[in-house]
mmCIF file of C-alpha atoms in Angstrom:
data_model
loop_
_atom_site.group_PDB
_atom_site.id
_atom_site.type_symbol
_atom_site.label_atom_id
_atom_site.label_comp_id
_atom_site.label_asym_id
_atom_site.label_seq_id
_atom_site.Cartn_x
_atom_site.Cartn_y
_atom_site.Cartn_z
ATOM 1 C CA UNK A 11 147.873 -72.373 -80.104
ATOM 2 C CA UNK A 12 150.815 -74.739 -79.670
ATOM 3 C CA UNK A 13 153.174 -71.749 -79.815
ATOM 4 C CA UNK A 14 151.311 -70.066 -76.965
ATOM 5 C CA UNK A 15 151.454 -73.219 -74.863
ATOM 6 C CA UNK A 16 155.175 -73.597 -75.650
ATOM 7 C CA UNK A 17 155.798 -69.999 -74.586
ATOM 8 C CA UNK A 18 153.860 -70.466 -71.359
ATOM 9 C CA UNK A 19 155.385 -73.762 -70.221
ATOM 10 C CA UNK A 20 158.828 -73.993 -71.818
ATOM 11 C CA UNK A 21 159.889 -70.359 -72.106
ATOM 12 C CA UNK A 22 158.208 -69.230 -68.917
ATOM 13 C CA UNK A 23 155.639 -66.956 -70.504
ATOM 14 C CA UNK A 24 157.537 -65.489 -73.430
ATOM 15 C CA UNK A 25 157.967 -61.741 -73.665
ATOM 16 C CA UNK A 26 155.882 -59.299 -71.661
ATOM 17 C CA UNK A 27 154.573 -57.871 -74.945
ATOM 18 C CA UNK A 28 153.498 -61.265 -76.257
ATOM 19 C CA UNK A 29 152.352 -62.944 -73.062
ATOM 20 C CA UNK A 30 150.171 -66.038 -73.540
ATOM 21 C CA UNK A 31 146.454 -65.348 -73.325
ATOM 22 C CA UNK A 32 143.889 -68.101 -72.836
ATOM 23 C CA UNK A 33 141.125 -65.658 -73.693
ATOM 24 C CA UNK A 34 142.811 -64.815 -77.001
ATOM 25 C CA UNK A 35 143.349 -68.506 -77.711
ATOM 26 C CA UNK A 36 139.662 -69.298 -77.110
ATOM 27 C CA UNK A 37 138.498 -66.347 -79.186
ATOM 28 C CA UNK A 38 140.574 -67.718 -82.035
ATOM 29 C CA UNK A 39 138.889 -71.094 -81.714
ATOM 30 C CA UNK A 40 135.445 -69.466 -81.624
ATOM 31 C CA UNK A 41 136.062 -68.047 -85.111
ATOM 32 C CA UNK A 42 135.036 -71.456 -86.465
ATOM 33 C CA UNK A 43 131.463 -70.345 -85.777
ATOM 34 C CA UNK A 44 131.764 -68.061 -88.809
ATOM 35 C CA UNK A 45 131.454 -71.202 -90.966
ATOM 36 C CA UNK A 46 127.747 -71.500 -90.086
ATOM 37 C CA UNK A 47 125.012 -69.570 -91.889
ATOM 38 C CA UNK A 48 122.777 -69.669 -88.803
ATOM 39 C CA UNK A 49 123.386 -70.266 -85.107
ATOM 40 C CA UNK A 50 121.183 -70.529 -82.035
ATOM 41 C CA UNK A 51 121.614 -67.082 -80.523
ATOM 42 C CA UNK A 52 121.909 -66.109 -76.830
ATOM 43 C CA UNK A 53 119.084 -64.355 -75.017
ATOM 44 C CA UNK A 54 119.410 -60.569 -74.703
ATOM 45 C CA UNK A 55 120.012 -60.921 -70.957
ATOM 46 C CA UNK A 56 122.739 -63.581 -71.346
ATOM 47 C CA UNK A 57 126.076 -62.853 -69.709
ATOM 48 C CA UNK A 58 129.435 -62.984 -71.519
ATOM 49 C CA UNK A 59 131.904 -65.778 -70.876
ATOM 50 C CA UNK A 60 133.945 -65.030 -67.761
ATOM 51 C CA UNK A 61 137.502 -64.025 -68.772
ATOM 52 C CA UNK A 62 140.391 -66.306 -67.840
ATOM 53 C CA UNK A 63 143.286 -63.839 -68.081
ATOM 54 C CA UNK A 64 144.326 -62.123 -64.850
ATOM 55 C CA UNK A 65 146.756 -59.711 -66.598
ATOM 56 C CA UNK A 66 149.468 -60.282 -64.023
ATOM 57 C CA UNK A 67 153.212 -60.073 -64.721
ATOM 58 C CA UNK A 68 154.624 -63.459 -65.651
ATOM 59 C CA UNK A 69 156.665 -63.531 -62.417
ATOM 60 C CA UNK A 70 153.348 -63.969 -60.588
ATOM 61 C CA UNK A 71 151.905 -66.662 -62.891
ATOM 62 C CA UNK A 72 152.452 -70.115 -61.414
ATOM 63 C CA UNK A 73 152.235 -71.915 -64.765
ATOM 64 C CA UNK A 74 154.911 -69.624 -66.217
ATOM 65 C CA UNK A 75 157.342 -70.432 -63.404
ATOM 66 C CA UNK A 76 157.509 -74.204 -63.362
ATOM 67 C CA UNK A 77 160.775 -75.952 -62.662
ATOM 68 C CA UNK A 78 162.209 -78.339 -65.318
ATOM 69 C CA UNK A 79 160.750 -81.457 -63.684
ATOM 70 C CA UNK A 80 157.292 -79.877 -63.491
ATOM 71 C CA UNK A 81 157.471 -78.839 -67.151
ATOM 72 C CA UNK A 82 158.194 -82.411 -68.176
ATOM 73 C CA UNK A 83 155.104 -83.579 -66.274
ATOM 74 C CA UNK A 84 152.831 -80.883 -67.700
ATOM 75 C CA UNK A 85 153.692 -81.407 -71.367
ATOM 76 C CA UNK A 86 151.986 -84.866 -71.684
ATOM 77 C CA UNK A 87 148.769 -83.297 -70.364
ATOM 78 C CA UNK A 88 148.892 -79.866 -72.005
ATOM 79 C CA UNK A 89 149.834 -80.786 -75.561
ATOM 80 C CA UNK A 90 147.153 -83.515 -76.023
ATOM 81 C CA UNK A 91 144.622 -81.097 -74.524
ATOM 82 C CA UNK A 92 145.440 -78.382 -77.056
ATOM 83 C CA UNK A 93 145.696 -80.881 -79.931
ATOM 84 C CA UNK A 94 142.261 -82.334 -79.202
ATOM 85 C CA UNK A 95 140.721 -78.903 -78.677
ATOM 86 C CA UNK A 96 141.945 -78.062 -82.173
ATOM 87 C CA UNK A 97 140.509 -81.317 -83.542
ATOM 88 C CA UNK A 98 137.159 -80.450 -81.970
ATOM 89 C CA UNK A 99 137.234 -76.928 -83.415
ATOM 90 C CA UNK A 100 137.868 -78.284 -86.920
ATOM 91 C CA UNK A 101 134.557 -80.150 -86.729
ATOM 92 C CA UNK A 102 132.900 -76.708 -86.874
ATOM 93 C CA UNK A 103 133.850 -76.298 -90.559
ATOM 94 C CA UNK A 104 130.182 -75.987 -91.539
ATOM 95 C CA UNK A 105 130.441 -78.749 -94.158
ATOM 96 C CA UNK A 106 128.593 -81.590 -92.398
ATOM 97 C CA UNK A 107 124.974 -82.134 -93.404
ATOM 98 C CA UNK A 108 122.851 -84.208 -91.043
ATOM 99 C CA UNK A 109 120.770 -87.019 -92.519
ATOM 100 C CA UNK A 110 118.901 -87.891 -89.313
ATOM 101 C CA UNK A 111 117.384 -86.050 -86.353
ATOM 102 C CA UNK A 112 115.840 -88.857 -84.263
ATOM 103 C CA UNK A 113 117.930 -91.473 -82.489
ATOM 104 C CA UNK A 114 116.980 -95.093 -81.882
ATOM 105 C CA UNK A 115 117.376 -96.672 -78.417
ATOM 106 C CA UNK A 116 120.074 -98.941 -79.847
ATOM 107 C CA UNK A 117 122.236 -96.093 -81.155
ATOM 108 C CA UNK A 118 121.782 -94.165 -77.905
ATOM 109 C CA UNK A 119 122.869 -97.234 -75.954
ATOM 110 C CA UNK A 120 125.939 -97.516 -78.185
ATOM 111 C CA UNK A 121 126.758 -93.864 -77.562
ATOM 112 C CA UNK A 122 126.518 -94.244 -73.798
ATOM 113 C CA UNK A 123 128.560 -97.463 -73.820
ATOM 114 C CA UNK A 124 131.258 -95.691 -75.831
ATOM 115 C CA UNK A 125 131.174 -92.756 -73.412
ATOM 116 C CA UNK A 126 131.527 -94.857 -70.270
ATOM 117 C CA UNK A 127 134.282 -96.954 -71.823
ATOM 118 C CA UNK A 128 136.163 -93.739 -72.660
ATOM 119 C CA UNK A 129 135.996 -92.533 -69.042
ATOM 120 C CA UNK A 130 132.724 -90.597 -68.714
ATOM 121 C CA UNK A 131 131.221 -90.762 -65.221
ATOM 122 C CA UNK A 132 127.721 -89.555 -66.072
ATOM 123 C CA UNK A 133 125.865 -88.439 -69.166
ATOM 124 C CA UNK A 134 122.521 -86.696 -69.634
ATOM 125 C CA UNK A 135 120.689 -84.592 -72.173
ATOM 126 C CA UNK A 136 119.207 -81.116 -72.390
ATOM 127 C CA UNK A 137 117.620 -78.594 -74.704
ATOM 128 C CA UNK A 138 119.917 -75.600 -74.364
ATOM 129 C CA UNK A 139 118.118 -72.500 -73.030
ATOM 130 C CA UNK A 140 119.202 -69.346 -74.807
ATOM 131 C CA UNK A 141 120.216 -67.677 -71.540
ATOM 132 C CA UNK A 142 122.856 -70.411 -71.094
ATOM 133 C CA UNK A 143 124.586 -69.306 -74.324
ATOM 134 C CA UNK A 144 127.262 -66.708 -73.660
ATOM 135 C CA UNK A 145 126.659 -63.225 -75.028
ATOM 136 C CA UNK A 146 128.323 -62.731 -78.406
ATOM 137 C CA UNK A 147 128.468 -66.499 -79.067
ATOM 138 C CA UNK A 148 126.113 -69.016 -80.635
ATOM 139 C CA UNK A 149 125.701 -72.762 -81.008
ATOM 140 C CA UNK A 150 125.016 -74.817 -84.133
ATOM 141 C CA UNK A 151 122.275 -77.028 -82.614
ATOM 142 C CA UNK A 152 119.680 -76.521 -79.897
ATOM 143 C CA UNK A 153 120.209 -79.819 -78.042
ATOM 144 C CA UNK A 154 123.202 -80.907 -76.009
ATOM 145 C CA UNK A 155 124.680 -84.066 -74.553
ATOM 146 C CA UNK A 156 126.241 -83.151 -71.201
ATOM 147 C CA UNK A 157 128.858 -85.420 -69.664
ATOM 148 C CA UNK A 158 131.258 -85.378 -66.730
ATOM 149 C CA UNK A 159 134.795 -86.641 -66.106
ATOM 150 C CA UNK A 160 136.058 -87.340 -62.585
ATOM 151 C CA UNK A 161 139.190 -85.894 -60.985
ATOM 152 C CA UNK A 162 140.988 -88.020 -58.384
ATOM 153 C CA UNK A 163 140.505 -87.075 -54.750
ATOM 154 C CA UNK A 164 144.133 -87.426 -53.581
ATOM 155 C CA UNK A 165 145.746 -84.736 -55.782
ATOM 156 C CA UNK A 166 142.713 -82.431 -55.596
ATOM 157 C CA UNK A 167 142.874 -82.574 -51.778
ATOM 158 C CA UNK A 168 146.324 -80.918 -51.901
ATOM 159 C CA UNK A 169 144.921 -77.724 -53.482
ATOM 160 C CA UNK A 170 146.343 -75.266 -54.203
ATOM 161 C CA UNK A 171 149.306 -77.205 -55.553
ATOM 162 C CA UNK A 172 151.066 -78.278 -58.707
ATOM 163 C CA UNK A 173 149.708 -81.810 -58.214
ATOM 164 C CA UNK A 174 146.162 -80.480 -58.115
ATOM 165 C CA UNK A 175 146.636 -78.394 -61.249
ATOM 166 C CA UNK A 176 148.125 -81.382 -63.056
ATOM 167 C CA UNK A 177 145.024 -83.428 -62.173
ATOM 168 C CA UNK A 178 142.738 -80.655 -63.449
ATOM 169 C CA UNK A 179 144.682 -80.587 -66.719
ATOM 170 C CA UNK A 180 144.301 -84.357 -66.972
ATOM 171 C CA UNK A 181 140.541 -83.940 -66.612
ATOM 172 C CA UNK A 182 140.386 -81.306 -69.347
ATOM 173 C CA UNK A 183 142.529 -83.470 -71.636
ATOM 174 C CA UNK A 184 140.221 -86.455 -71.128
ATOM 175 C CA UNK A 185 137.155 -84.345 -71.865
ATOM 176 C CA UNK A 186 138.679 -83.074 -75.105
ATOM 177 C CA UNK A 187 139.513 -86.592 -76.277
ATOM 178 C CA UNK A 188 136.096 -87.963 -75.314
ATOM 179 C CA UNK A 189 134.142 -85.106 -76.893
ATOM 180 C CA UNK A 190 135.710 -85.600 -80.301
ATOM 181 C CA UNK A 191 135.258 -89.388 -80.109
ATOM 182 C CA UNK A 192 131.550 -89.158 -79.253
ATOM 183 C CA UNK A 193 130.845 -86.434 -81.807
ATOM 184 C CA UNK A 194 132.510 -88.438 -84.578
ATOM 185 C CA UNK A 195 130.436 -91.495 -83.644
ATOM 186 C CA UNK A 196 127.221 -89.481 -83.931
ATOM 187 C CA UNK A 197 128.235 -87.960 -87.261
ATOM 188 C CA UNK A 198 128.947 -91.444 -88.575
ATOM 189 C CA UNK A 199 125.336 -92.293 -87.644
ATOM 190 C CA UNK A 200 124.104 -89.284 -89.642
ATOM 191 C CA UNK A 201 123.500 -86.806 -86.813
ATOM 192 C CA UNK A 202 124.859 -83.294 -86.440
ATOM 193 C CA UNK A 203 127.314 -83.341 -83.526
ATOM 194 C CA UNK A 204 129.806 -80.685 -82.431
ATOM 195 C CA UNK A 205 131.984 -81.127 -79.329
ATOM 196 C CA UNK A 206 132.060 -78.272 -76.849
ATOM 197 C CA UNK A 207 135.412 -76.710 -76.059
ATOM 198 C CA UNK A 208 136.857 -78.640 -73.113
ATOM 199 C CA UNK A 209 138.339 -75.477 -71.631
ATOM 200 C CA UNK A 210 136.116 -72.443 -71.993
ATOM 201 C CA UNK A 211 133.114 -73.023 -74.223
ATOM 202 C CA UNK A 212 130.141 -71.324 -75.817
ATOM 203 C CA UNK A 213 127.671 -72.098 -73.035
ATOM 204 C CA UNK A 214 127.540 -72.182 -69.242
ATOM 205 C CA UNK A 215 128.350 -75.830 -68.569
ATOM 206 C CA UNK A 216 127.377 -75.873 -64.899
ATOM 207 C CA UNK A 217 124.009 -74.357 -65.808
ATOM 208 C CA UNK A 218 123.460 -77.105 -68.376
ATOM 209 C CA UNK A 219 124.632 -79.734 -65.891
ATOM 210 C CA UNK A 220 121.984 -78.772 -63.343
ATOM 211 C CA UNK A 221 119.300 -78.359 -65.970
ATOM 212 C CA UNK A 222 120.093 -81.830 -67.327
ATOM 213 C CA UNK A 223 119.696 -83.344 -63.859
ATOM 214 C CA UNK A 224 123.341 -84.282 -63.281
ATOM 215 C CA UNK A 225 123.431 -82.483 -59.931
ATOM 216 C CA UNK A 226 123.036 -79.050 -58.347
ATOM 217 C CA UNK A 227 125.183 -75.935 -58.352
ATOM 218 C CA UNK A 228 126.689 -75.291 -54.937
ATOM 219 C CA UNK A 229 127.574 -72.033 -53.229
ATOM 220 C CA UNK A 230 131.045 -72.232 -54.815
ATOM 221 C CA UNK A 231 129.460 -72.077 -58.257
ATOM 222 C CA UNK A 232 130.483 -75.633 -59.143
ATOM 223 C CA UNK A 233 128.230 -78.533 -60.042
ATOM 224 C CA UNK A 234 127.830 -81.068 -57.209
ATOM 225 C CA UNK A 235 126.969 -84.583 -58.392
ATOM 226 C CA UNK A 236 126.112 -87.796 -56.529
ATOM 227 C CA UNK A 237 129.194 -89.655 -57.705
ATOM 228 C CA UNK A 238 132.053 -87.198 -57.435
ATOM 229 C CA UNK A 239 130.732 -84.196 -55.550
ATOM 230 C CA UNK A 240 132.489 -81.212 -57.139
ATOM 231 C CA UNK A 241 135.531 -83.250 -58.262
ATOM 232 C CA UNK A 242 134.589 -83.221 -61.931
ATOM 233 C CA UNK A 243 134.878 -81.433 -65.235
ATOM 234 C CA UNK A 244 131.896 -80.893 -67.544
ATOM 235 C CA UNK A 245 131.657 -80.786 -71.318
ATOM 236 C CA UNK A 246 128.978 -80.870 -74.014
ATOM 237 C CA UNK A 247 128.254 -82.091 -77.498
ATOM 238 C CA UNK A 248 125.771 -79.952 -79.430
ATOM 239 C CA UNK A 249 123.470 -82.034 -81.599
ATOM 240 C CA UNK A 250 120.306 -81.929 -83.690
ATOM 241 C CA UNK A 251 118.843 -85.078 -82.081
ATOM 242 C CA UNK A 252 115.334 -84.015 -81.133
ATOM 243 C CA UNK A 253 114.159 -87.078 -79.194
ATOM 244 C CA UNK A 254 116.866 -87.282 -76.535
ATOM 245 C CA UNK A 255 115.653 -88.607 -73.140
ATOM 246 C CA UNK A 256 115.660 -85.223 -71.434
ATOM 247 C CA UNK A 257 115.119 -85.142 -67.667
ATOM 248 C CA UNK A 258 112.223 -82.885 -66.686
ATOM 249 C CA UNK A 259 112.857 -82.631 -62.946
ATOM 250 C CA UNK A 260 116.020 -82.293 -60.877
ATOM 251 C CA UNK A 261 116.157 -84.265 -57.624
ATOM 252 C CA UNK A 262 119.242 -82.515 -56.269
ATOM 253 C CA UNK A 263 117.793 -79.211 -55.057
ATOM 254 C CA UNK A 264 118.378 -80.168 -51.401
ATOM 255 C CA UNK A 265 122.127 -79.726 -52.036
ATOM 256 C CA UNK A 266 121.854 -75.936 -51.847
ATOM 257 C CA UNK A 267 119.889 -76.205 -48.604
ATOM 258 C CA UNK A 268 122.926 -77.995 -47.227
ATOM 259 C CA UNK A 269 125.241 -75.369 -48.765
ATOM 260 C CA UNK A 270 123.335 -72.592 -46.993
ATOM 261 C CA UNK A 271 124.082 -74.286 -43.671
ATOM 262 C CA UNK A 272 127.614 -75.467 -44.482
ATOM 263 C CA UNK A 273 129.467 -72.614 -46.246
ATOM 264 C CA UNK A 274 132.787 -74.401 -45.772
ATOM 265 C CA UNK A 275 133.898 -73.199 -49.199
ATOM 266 C CA UNK A 276 133.040 -69.613 -48.231
ATOM 267 C CA UNK A 277 135.097 -69.833 -45.040
ATOM 268 C CA UNK A 278 138.002 -71.635 -46.720
ATOM 269 C CA UNK A 279 138.478 -69.363 -49.744
ATOM 270 C CA UNK A 280 141.975 -67.830 -49.324
ATOM 271 C CA UNK A 281 140.858 -64.460 -50.741
ATOM 272 C CA UNK A 282 137.187 -64.354 -49.652
ATOM 273 C CA UNK A 283 136.036 -64.481 -53.282
ATOM 274 C CA UNK A 284 132.915 -66.621 -52.631
ATOM 275 C CA UNK A 285 129.802 -64.706 -51.652
ATOM 276 C CA UNK A 286 128.200 -65.660 -48.347
ATOM 277 C CA UNK A 287 125.028 -66.148 -50.351
ATOM 278 C CA UNK A 288 124.755 -66.276 -54.175
ATOM 279 C CA UNK A 289 123.706 -62.969 -55.731
ATOM 280 C CA UNK A 290 121.209 -62.401 -58.580
ATOM 281 C CA UNK A 291 123.124 -61.568 -61.754
ATOM 282 C CA UNK A 292 120.380 -60.217 -64.011
ATOM 283 C CA UNK A 293 119.727 -63.156 -66.343
ATOM 284 C CA UNK A 294 117.697 -65.237 -63.906
ATOM 285 C CA UNK A 295 120.796 -67.045 -62.638
ATOM 286 C CA UNK A 296 122.958 -66.473 -59.571
ATOM 287 C CA UNK A 297 126.509 -65.206 -59.190
ATOM 288 C CA UNK A 298 128.481 -67.198 -56.624
ATOM 289 C CA UNK A 299 132.004 -65.777 -56.945
ATOM 290 C CA UNK A 300 133.696 -62.387 -57.272
ATOM 291 C CA UNK A 301 135.622 -63.396 -60.362
ATOM 292 C CA UNK A 302 138.376 -60.764 -60.438
ATOM 293 C CA UNK A 303 139.551 -61.631 -56.926
ATOM 294 C CA UNK A 304 139.322 -65.358 -57.620
ATOM 295 C CA UNK A 305 141.101 -65.083 -60.976
ATOM 296 C CA UNK A 306 144.216 -63.377 -59.611
ATOM 297 C CA UNK A 307 144.752 -65.897 -56.813
ATOM 298 C CA UNK A 308 143.887 -68.718 -59.226
ATOM 299 C CA UNK A 309 146.616 -67.589 -61.628
ATOM 300 C CA UNK A 310 149.208 -67.199 -58.888
ATOM 301 C CA UNK A 311 148.513 -70.502 -57.100
ATOM 302 C CA UNK A 312 148.250 -73.390 -59.576
ATOM 303 C CA UNK A 313 144.580 -72.897 -60.379
ATOM 304 C CA UNK A 314 143.700 -72.890 -56.654
ATOM 305 C CA UNK A 315 140.680 -75.344 -56.411
ATOM 306 C CA UNK A 316 140.460 -74.982 -52.610
ATOM 307 C CA UNK A 317 136.661 -74.632 -52.755
ATOM 308 C CA UNK A 318 136.403 -77.802 -54.791
ATOM 309 C CA UNK A 319 138.690 -79.711 -52.432
ATOM 310 C CA UNK A 320 137.071 -78.732 -49.120
ATOM 311 C CA UNK A 321 133.490 -79.299 -50.287
ATOM 312 C CA UNK A 322 132.049 -82.112 -48.114
ATOM 313 C CA UNK A 323 130.499 -83.663 -51.203
ATOM 314 C CA UNK A 324 133.977 -84.022 -52.735
ATOM 315 C CA UNK A 325 135.386 -85.587 -49.577
ATOM 316 C CA UNK A 326 132.881 -87.985 -48.023
ATOM 317 C CA UNK A 327 130.418 -88.549 -50.830
ATOM 318 C CA UNK A 328 126.940 -87.407 -51.749
ATOM 319 C CA UNK A 329 125.051 -90.287 -50.144
ATOM 320 C CA UNK A 330 126.822 -89.894 -46.787
ATOM 321 C CA UNK A 331 125.950 -86.196 -46.669
ATOM 322 C CA UNK A 332 122.335 -86.793 -47.691
ATOM 323 C CA UNK A 333 121.860 -89.522 -45.062
ATOM 324 C CA UNK A 334 122.998 -87.244 -42.237
ATOM 325 C CA UNK A 335 121.368 -84.035 -43.456
ATOM 326 C CA UNK A 336 117.935 -83.470 -41.886
ATOM 327 C CA UNK A 337 116.973 -80.458 -43.932
ATOM 328 C CA UNK A 338 117.234 -76.692 -43.596
ATOM 329 C CA UNK A 339 113.866 -74.952 -43.665
ATOM 330 C CA UNK A 340 115.469 -71.515 -43.284
ATOM 331 C CA UNK A 341 117.833 -71.921 -46.250
ATOM 332 C CA UNK A 342 117.683 -69.130 -48.861
ATOM 333 C CA UNK A 343 116.221 -70.430 -52.087
ATOM 334 C CA UNK A 344 117.458 -69.802 -55.596
ATOM 335 C CA UNK A 345 116.720 -71.538 -58.864
ATOM 336 C CA UNK A 346 118.682 -72.005 -62.052
ATOM 337 C CA UNK A 347 116.706 -70.558 -65.001
ATOM 338 C CA UNK A 348 115.161 -73.219 -67.206
ATOM 339 C CA UNK A 349 113.213 -71.266 -69.822
ATOM 340 C CA UNK A 350 114.182 -71.642 -73.461
#
């Protein structure tokens, strides 16, 4: 993993025959699942994880063509990210045996205090529906702690840019560090706890975020939350804790009514990769983006993030938008599947 990152950043992508592949890297990490005798399996209609690799020549890959100063700024973000992703993956060795399955209010309060101190912006809980598990994957426990990490507005507003990509990498690094810290705390208390992969993952994080009540998925396919709009990263910790305070209702459905009227992300996408209206994808969920078109531009332009940056919720705040929005009775309706 470190060799691939070294080839990408320092050597400018390595050889054409051995080009770095994030998909291959993540598949290697997923092999830790083989250490479990049983896993919670995806539903038959579940979709596979969206590929990351655009299969472009390295001359067109922005991360493979950084100047020396940019490389020096990326390394302190990229290497801790990979290191902590590896630490998280090693927790899937299949050796831990849980002694407890119900949490006390005191231990839950300690967990949340630890999370917020580490940099978490919001944290909620969910029972993972099987159609949120990617096809061909599995998870060791049926419950999940879902948490978010904020990305700063100033660099994100410059998207697509090196500064924006650096901020995204910082967010992923923070999530990886936090996930391992929280999972280790829970294991010390006797609970099964396995951090989700900060980059990639076994489940659809935005789906879990909406289901948990953190926010609502916008027309750009990103989770929109009250605190940060779409300027956030999402991660999970899979756990066996059966009495988590799971939210039953989501109060953020009005967000998509606003999206149906706004569509600023649709108009601003440099390659028209965002559908004018989300499309049914066959598993009860909705497809917001034409991924192949998005992926190529994303790879060529520092991870793009234009849709995230121009979203009104990312710029002026959730409360300001809600105060001014009077409703949209003609908005198309779609729901995120919630069956288990």
